[in-house]
Coordinates of C-alpha atoms and ligand atoms in Angstrom, one line a residue:
M1 CA 210.1 -143.1 -67.1
S2 CA 213.8 -143.5 -66.5
L3 CA 215.2 -142.6 -63.1
E4 CA 217.1 -139.7 -64.7
H5 CA 213.9 -138.4 -66.4
H6 CA 212.0 -138.8 -63.1
Q7 CA 214.7 -136.7 -61.4
I8 CA 214.5 -133.9 -64.0
K9 CA 210.7 -133.8 -63.5
S10 CA 211.0 -133.7 -59.8
S11 CA 213.6 -131.0 -59.7
F12 CA 211.5 -128.7 -61.9
D13 CA 208.5 -129.5 -59.8
K14 CA 210.4 -128.3 -56.8
A15 CA 211.8 -125.2 -58.6
A16 CA 208.4 -123.7 -59.6
K17 CA 208.1 -121.3 -56.7
Q18 CA 211.4 -119.6 -57.0
Y19 CA 211.8 -120.2 -60.8
E20 CA 211.0 -116.7 -62.1
E21 CA 213.3 -115.0 -59.6
H22 CA 216.3 -116.9 -60.8
A23 CA 215.6 -117.6 -64.5
V24 CA 217.3 -114.5 -65.9
L25 CA 218.8 -116.3 -68.8
Q26 CA 215.6 -118.1 -69.7
K27 CA 213.6 -114.9 -69.7
E28 CA 216.2 -113.3 -72.0
A29 CA 216.2 -116.3 -74.3
M30 CA 212.4 -116.2 -74.3
S31 CA 212.3 -112.6 -75.5
R32 CA 214.9 -113.2 -78.2
L33 CA 212.9 -116.3 -79.4
I34 CA 209.7 -114.3 -79.5
E35 CA 211.4 -111.7 -81.7
R36 CA 212.5 -114.4 -84.1
V37 CA 209.0 -115.9 -84.3
Q38 CA 207.5 -112.5 -85.1
F39 CA 210.1 -111.9 -87.8
D40 CA 209.6 -115.4 -89.3
L41 CA 205.8 -116.0 -89.3
K42 CA 204.0 -114.1 -92.0
K43 CA 200.6 -114.6 -90.4
A44 CA 199.3 -115.1 -86.9
P45 CA 199.3 -118.8 -85.8
K46 CA 195.8 -120.0 -84.7
Q47 CA 196.9 -122.9 -82.5
I48 CA 200.1 -122.6 -80.5
L49 CA 201.8 -125.0 -78.1
D50 CA 204.2 -123.5 -75.6
L51 CA 206.1 -126.7 -74.8
G52 CA 207.9 -126.9 -71.5
C53 CA 206.1 -123.7 -70.6
G54 CA 207.4 -123.4 -67.0
T55 CA 205.4 -120.7 -65.2
G56 CA 204.0 -119.4 -68.5
W57 CA 205.8 -116.2 -69.2
A58 CA 206.3 -117.1 -72.9
T59 CA 202.6 -118.0 -73.0
K60 CA 201.8 -114.4 -71.8
A61 CA 204.2 -112.9 -74.3
L62 CA 202.8 -114.9 -77.1
L63 CA 199.3 -113.8 -76.3
E64 CA 200.5 -110.2 -76.4
I65 CA 201.7 -110.5 -80.0
Y66 CA 199.0 -113.0 -81.1
P67 CA 195.9 -111.9 -79.2
E68 CA 193.5 -114.1 -81.3
S69 CA 195.5 -117.3 -80.8
Q70 CA 194.6 -120.4 -78.7
I71 CA 197.6 -121.6 -76.7
I72 CA 198.2 -124.9 -75.0
A73 CA 200.7 -124.2 -72.1
A74 CA 202.2 -127.6 -71.5
D75 CA 204.8 -128.9 -69.1
F76 CA 205.4 -132.2 -67.4
A77 CA 206.0 -130.5 -64.0
E78 CA 202.5 -130.0 -62.5
S79 CA 203.6 -127.2 -60.2
M80 CA 204.9 -125.3 -63.2
V81 CA 201.6 -125.7 -65.0
N82 CA 199.7 -124.6 -61.9
A83 CA 201.6 -121.3 -62.0
V84 CA 200.5 -120.5 -65.6
P85 CA 198.2 -117.4 -65.5
V86 CA 194.5 -118.2 -66.1
H87 CA 193.3 -116.8 -69.4
P88 CA 190.3 -117.9 -71.6
Q89 CA 192.5 -118.6 -74.6
V90 CA 195.1 -120.6 -72.6
T91 CA 194.7 -124.3 -71.9
P92 CA 197.1 -125.5 -69.3
R93 CA 198.2 -129.1 -69.7
V94 CA 200.4 -131.5 -67.8
T95 CA 202.0 -133.6 -70.5
D96 CA 205.4 -135.0 -71.4
A97 CA 207.2 -133.9 -74.6
H98 CA 208.1 -137.6 -75.1
C99 CA 204.5 -138.5 -75.4
L100 CA 202.5 -135.4 -76.1
D101 CA 198.9 -135.3 -75.1
V102 CA 198.0 -133.1 -78.2
H103 CA 196.1 -134.0 -81.3
A104 CA 198.0 -134.9 -84.4
S105 CA 198.4 -132.2 -87.1
S106 CA 196.7 -129.6 -84.9
L107 CA 199.2 -126.9 -84.3
D108 CA 200.5 -123.9 -86.4
L109 CA 203.4 -123.2 -84.1
V110 CA 205.3 -125.1 -81.4
F111 CA 207.3 -122.6 -79.3
S112 CA 209.7 -124.2 -76.8
N113 CA 212.1 -122.1 -74.7
M114 CA 214.9 -124.0 -73.0
M115 CA 213.2 -127.4 -72.7
I116 CA 214.5 -129.8 -75.3
Q117 CA 218.0 -130.1 -73.7
W118 CA 216.2 -132.0 -70.9
C119 CA 214.7 -134.5 -73.3
D120 CA 215.5 -137.4 -75.6
Q121 CA 215.6 -134.9 -78.5
Q122 CA 214.8 -137.4 -81.2
T123 CA 211.6 -138.5 -79.4
A124 CA 210.6 -135.0 -78.6
L125 CA 211.2 -133.8 -82.2
T126 CA 209.1 -136.7 -83.5
E127 CA 206.3 -135.9 -81.1
I128 CA 206.4 -132.2 -82.0
K129 CA 206.2 -133.0 -85.7
R130 CA 203.3 -135.4 -85.2
A131 CA 201.4 -132.5 -83.4
L132 CA 202.2 -129.8 -86.0
K133 CA 200.0 -129.1 -89.0
P134 CA 201.7 -129.6 -92.3
T135 CA 203.7 -126.3 -92.9
G136 CA 203.5 -125.7 -89.2
F137 CA 206.6 -124.1 -87.5
L138 CA 208.8 -125.2 -84.7
H139 CA 210.8 -122.5 -83.0
L140 CA 212.9 -123.5 -80.0
T141 CA 215.9 -122.6 -77.9
S142 CA 218.3 -124.9 -76.2
M143 CA 221.8 -124.9 -74.7
G144 CA 224.8 -125.4 -76.9
E145 CA 227.9 -127.5 -76.3
H146 CA 230.0 -124.5 -74.9
T147 CA 227.5 -123.8 -72.1
L148 CA 229.1 -123.2 -68.7
H149 CA 232.6 -124.0 -70.1
E150 CA 234.2 -122.0 -67.2
L151 CA 232.5 -124.1 -64.6
K152 CA 233.3 -127.3 -66.5
S153 CA 237.0 -126.5 -66.7
A154 CA 237.1 -125.4 -63.0
W155 CA 235.6 -128.8 -62.0
A156 CA 238.0 -130.6 -64.3
T157 CA 240.9 -129.5 -62.1
I158 CA 239.2 -131.2 -59.1
D159 CA 237.9 -134.5 -60.4
D160 CA 236.8 -136.5 -63.5
L161 CA 233.1 -136.6 -62.7
P162 CA 230.5 -134.9 -65.0
H163 CA 229.4 -131.8 -63.1
V164 CA 228.0 -129.9 -66.0
N165 CA 225.6 -131.4 -68.5
D166 CA 226.8 -132.2 -72.0
F167 CA 224.7 -130.4 -74.6
M168 CA 224.3 -131.2 -78.3
P169 CA 226.2 -129.0 -80.8
A170 CA 224.0 -126.8 -83.0
A171 CA 225.0 -128.6 -86.2
E172 CA 224.2 -132.0 -84.7
L173 CA 220.7 -130.8 -83.5
A174 CA 220.1 -129.4 -87.0
D175 CA 221.1 -132.7 -88.6
L176 CA 218.9 -134.7 -86.2
T177 CA 216.0 -132.4 -87.0
L178 CA 216.5 -132.9 -90.8
R179 CA 216.6 -136.7 -90.2
M180 CA 213.3 -136.5 -88.3
G181 CA 211.8 -135.3 -91.6
Y182 CA 211.6 -131.5 -91.0
E183 CA 212.5 -129.0 -93.7
D184 CA 213.8 -125.4 -93.9
V185 CA 215.9 -126.2 -90.8
I186 CA 218.1 -123.3 -89.4
A187 CA 220.2 -123.6 -86.3
D188 CA 222.5 -121.0 -84.9
S189 CA 223.7 -119.8 -81.6
E190 CA 225.0 -116.9 -79.6
F191 CA 226.7 -116.4 -76.3
I192 CA 225.2 -114.8 -73.2
T193 CA 227.4 -114.3 -70.1
L194 CA 226.0 -113.9 -66.6
T195 CA 228.3 -112.8 -63.8
Y196 CA 228.2 -113.7 -60.1
A197 CA 230.0 -112.4 -57.0
N198 CA 231.1 -116.0 -56.3
V199 CA 230.9 -119.6 -57.4
V200 CA 228.4 -120.5 -54.7
D201 CA 225.9 -117.9 -56.0
L202 CA 226.3 -119.3 -59.5
M203 CA 225.7 -122.9 -58.4
R204 CA 222.7 -121.8 -56.3
D205 CA 221.1 -120.1 -59.3
L206 CA 221.5 -123.4 -61.4
K207 CA 219.8 -125.3 -58.5
A208 CA 217.0 -122.7 -58.1
I209 CA 215.9 -123.0 -61.7
G210 CA 216.0 -126.8 -61.5
A211 CA 218.9 -127.0 -63.9
H212 CA 221.0 -129.5 -62.0
N213 CA 223.4 -131.8 -63.7
T214 CA 221.4 -135.0 -64.4
D215 CA 224.2 -137.3 -65.4
H216 CA 223.8 -140.5 -63.3
N217 CA 227.6 -140.6 -62.8
R218 CA 227.6 -137.2 -61.1
S219 CA 228.7 -136.6 -57.6
K220 CA 225.6 -136.9 -55.4
G221 CA 227.0 -135.2 -52.2
L222 CA 226.9 -131.5 -51.2
T223 CA 229.8 -129.5 -52.4
S224 CA 232.1 -129.1 -49.3
P225 CA 233.6 -125.7 -48.4
K226 CA 237.0 -127.2 -49.3
V227 CA 235.9 -128.0 -52.8
I228 CA 234.2 -124.6 -53.2
K229 CA 237.6 -123.0 -52.4
Q230 CA 239.3 -125.2 -55.0
L231 CA 236.6 -124.3 -57.5
E232 CA 237.0 -120.6 -56.8
A233 CA 240.8 -121.0 -57.2
A234 CA 240.4 -122.8 -60.5
Y235 CA 238.0 -120.1 -61.7
Q236 CA 240.5 -117.2 -61.2
E237 CA 241.6 -117.3 -64.9
F238 CA 238.1 -116.5 -66.0
R239 CA 237.3 -113.7 -63.6
T240 CA 236.2 -110.4 -65.2
E241 CA 237.9 -107.1 -64.8
D242 CA 235.5 -106.2 -62.0
G243 CA 236.4 -109.5 -60.2
L244 CA 233.2 -111.3 -61.0
Y245 CA 232.7 -114.9 -61.9
P246 CA 231.3 -115.4 -65.4
A247 CA 228.9 -118.2 -66.5
T248 CA 228.7 -118.3 -70.2
Y249 CA 225.8 -119.9 -71.9
E250 CA 225.6 -120.8 -75.6
L251 CA 222.0 -120.1 -76.5
L252 CA 221.1 -122.3 -79.4
Y253 CA 218.1 -121.5 -81.7
L254 CA 216.4 -124.0 -83.9
R255 CA 213.8 -123.2 -86.5
A256 CA 212.1 -125.9 -88.6
L257 CA 209.0 -126.6 -90.7
K258 CA 206.9 -129.7 -91.0
P259 CA 206.7 -130.4 -94.7
A260 CA 203.4 -129.9 -96.5
D261 CA 203.6 -133.5 -97.7
D262 CA 205.1 -135.0 -94.5
K263 CA 206.5 -138.5 -95.2
G264 CA 207.6 -139.3 -91.7
L265 CA 211.2 -139.9 -90.9
N266 CA 214.0 -139.1 -93.3
L267 CA 216.2 -142.0 -92.2
K268 CA 218.5 -143.4 -94.9
I269 CA 218.3 -147.2 -94.6
K270 CA 221.2 -149.0 -96.0
P271 CA 220.3 -151.9 -98.3
Ligands
SAM301 C1 214.4 -124.2 -68.1 S1 212.7 -124.4 -67.9 C2 212.0 -123.3 -69.2 C3 210.6 -122.9 -68.8 C4 210.0 -121.9 -69.8 N1 209.9 -122.4 -71.1 C5 210.7 -120.6 -69.7 O1 210.9 -120.0 -70.7 O2 211.0 -120.1 -68.6 C6 212.4 -126.0 -68.7 C7 211.0 -126.5 -68.5 O3 210.8 -127.6 -69.3 C8 210.1 -128.5 -68.6 N2 210.4 -129.9 -69.1 C9 211.6 -130.5 -69.1 N3 211.5 -131.7 -69.7 C10 210.2 -131.8 -70.1 C11 209.5 -132.8 -70.8 N4 210.0 -134.0 -71.1 N5 208.1 -132.6 -71.1 C12 207.5 -131.5 -70.7 N6 208.2 -130.5 -70.1 C13 209.5 -130.7 -69.8 C14 210.5 -128.3 -67.2 O4 209.5 -128.8 -66.3 C15 210.6 -126.8 -67.1 O5 209.4 -126.2 -66.7

């Protein structure tokens, strides 16, 4: 496990206790994704994986719409998995999306809300496809490239360090998914803006849900009061009519199918 990967795991492990209180966006994304799944799937999936399940609120919501299904609630952060509600049809599992402890061709649906942006997406997509049954569905959300653009440009007036993660554009994720051998791939996105009384509250929220910037070139120190003032000043152009500080997220949806006659990767090899 790389240092970066280890840090992501450790920050989510620490975030489990306060996660639900702060994860407003994740909850909204989860409900919207559930609606899409319901609309898309013509019959109830028997075996579901809620991948990167966090504290398990999607697992609960999935059971409400699919009361007969068996669900594996999987996350690499043990304290998140420990928070998943106990239910006879739910199997909690500590496992990493890069090396999934799930049988090959065993799942009808992989549901993953706001996890894949923390992964090596190619590896995770390959693992998910291995675990899906032929014609099984993948439905996920992620963050798009325009996420937190206000915070990013405010920081850019102060230094050149990467303070906000770079996220893959929707078209690139769709293209990668096709190259990994999926079919019927659809990717789209929409914007959700949360507002805060000040920049400190915004950054506190990001920390509380474990969503730190993980770039190894990032600044490692605490943000000083002087820098906070500079950030607030740079943020003025974005403030709403009510004087609030917006944080815009590009919520990216991906839907894909494992082909009935899966032939592995669709990588074009040049002669
Ligand atoms: C933003 S949270 C979303 C949690 C949950 N899906 C929800 O809707 O609230 C991302 C979750 O993905 C998990 N995660 C990140 N990388 C992972 C990986 N490589 N394998 C498994 N879980 C991972 C984190 O531990 C965290 O619980």
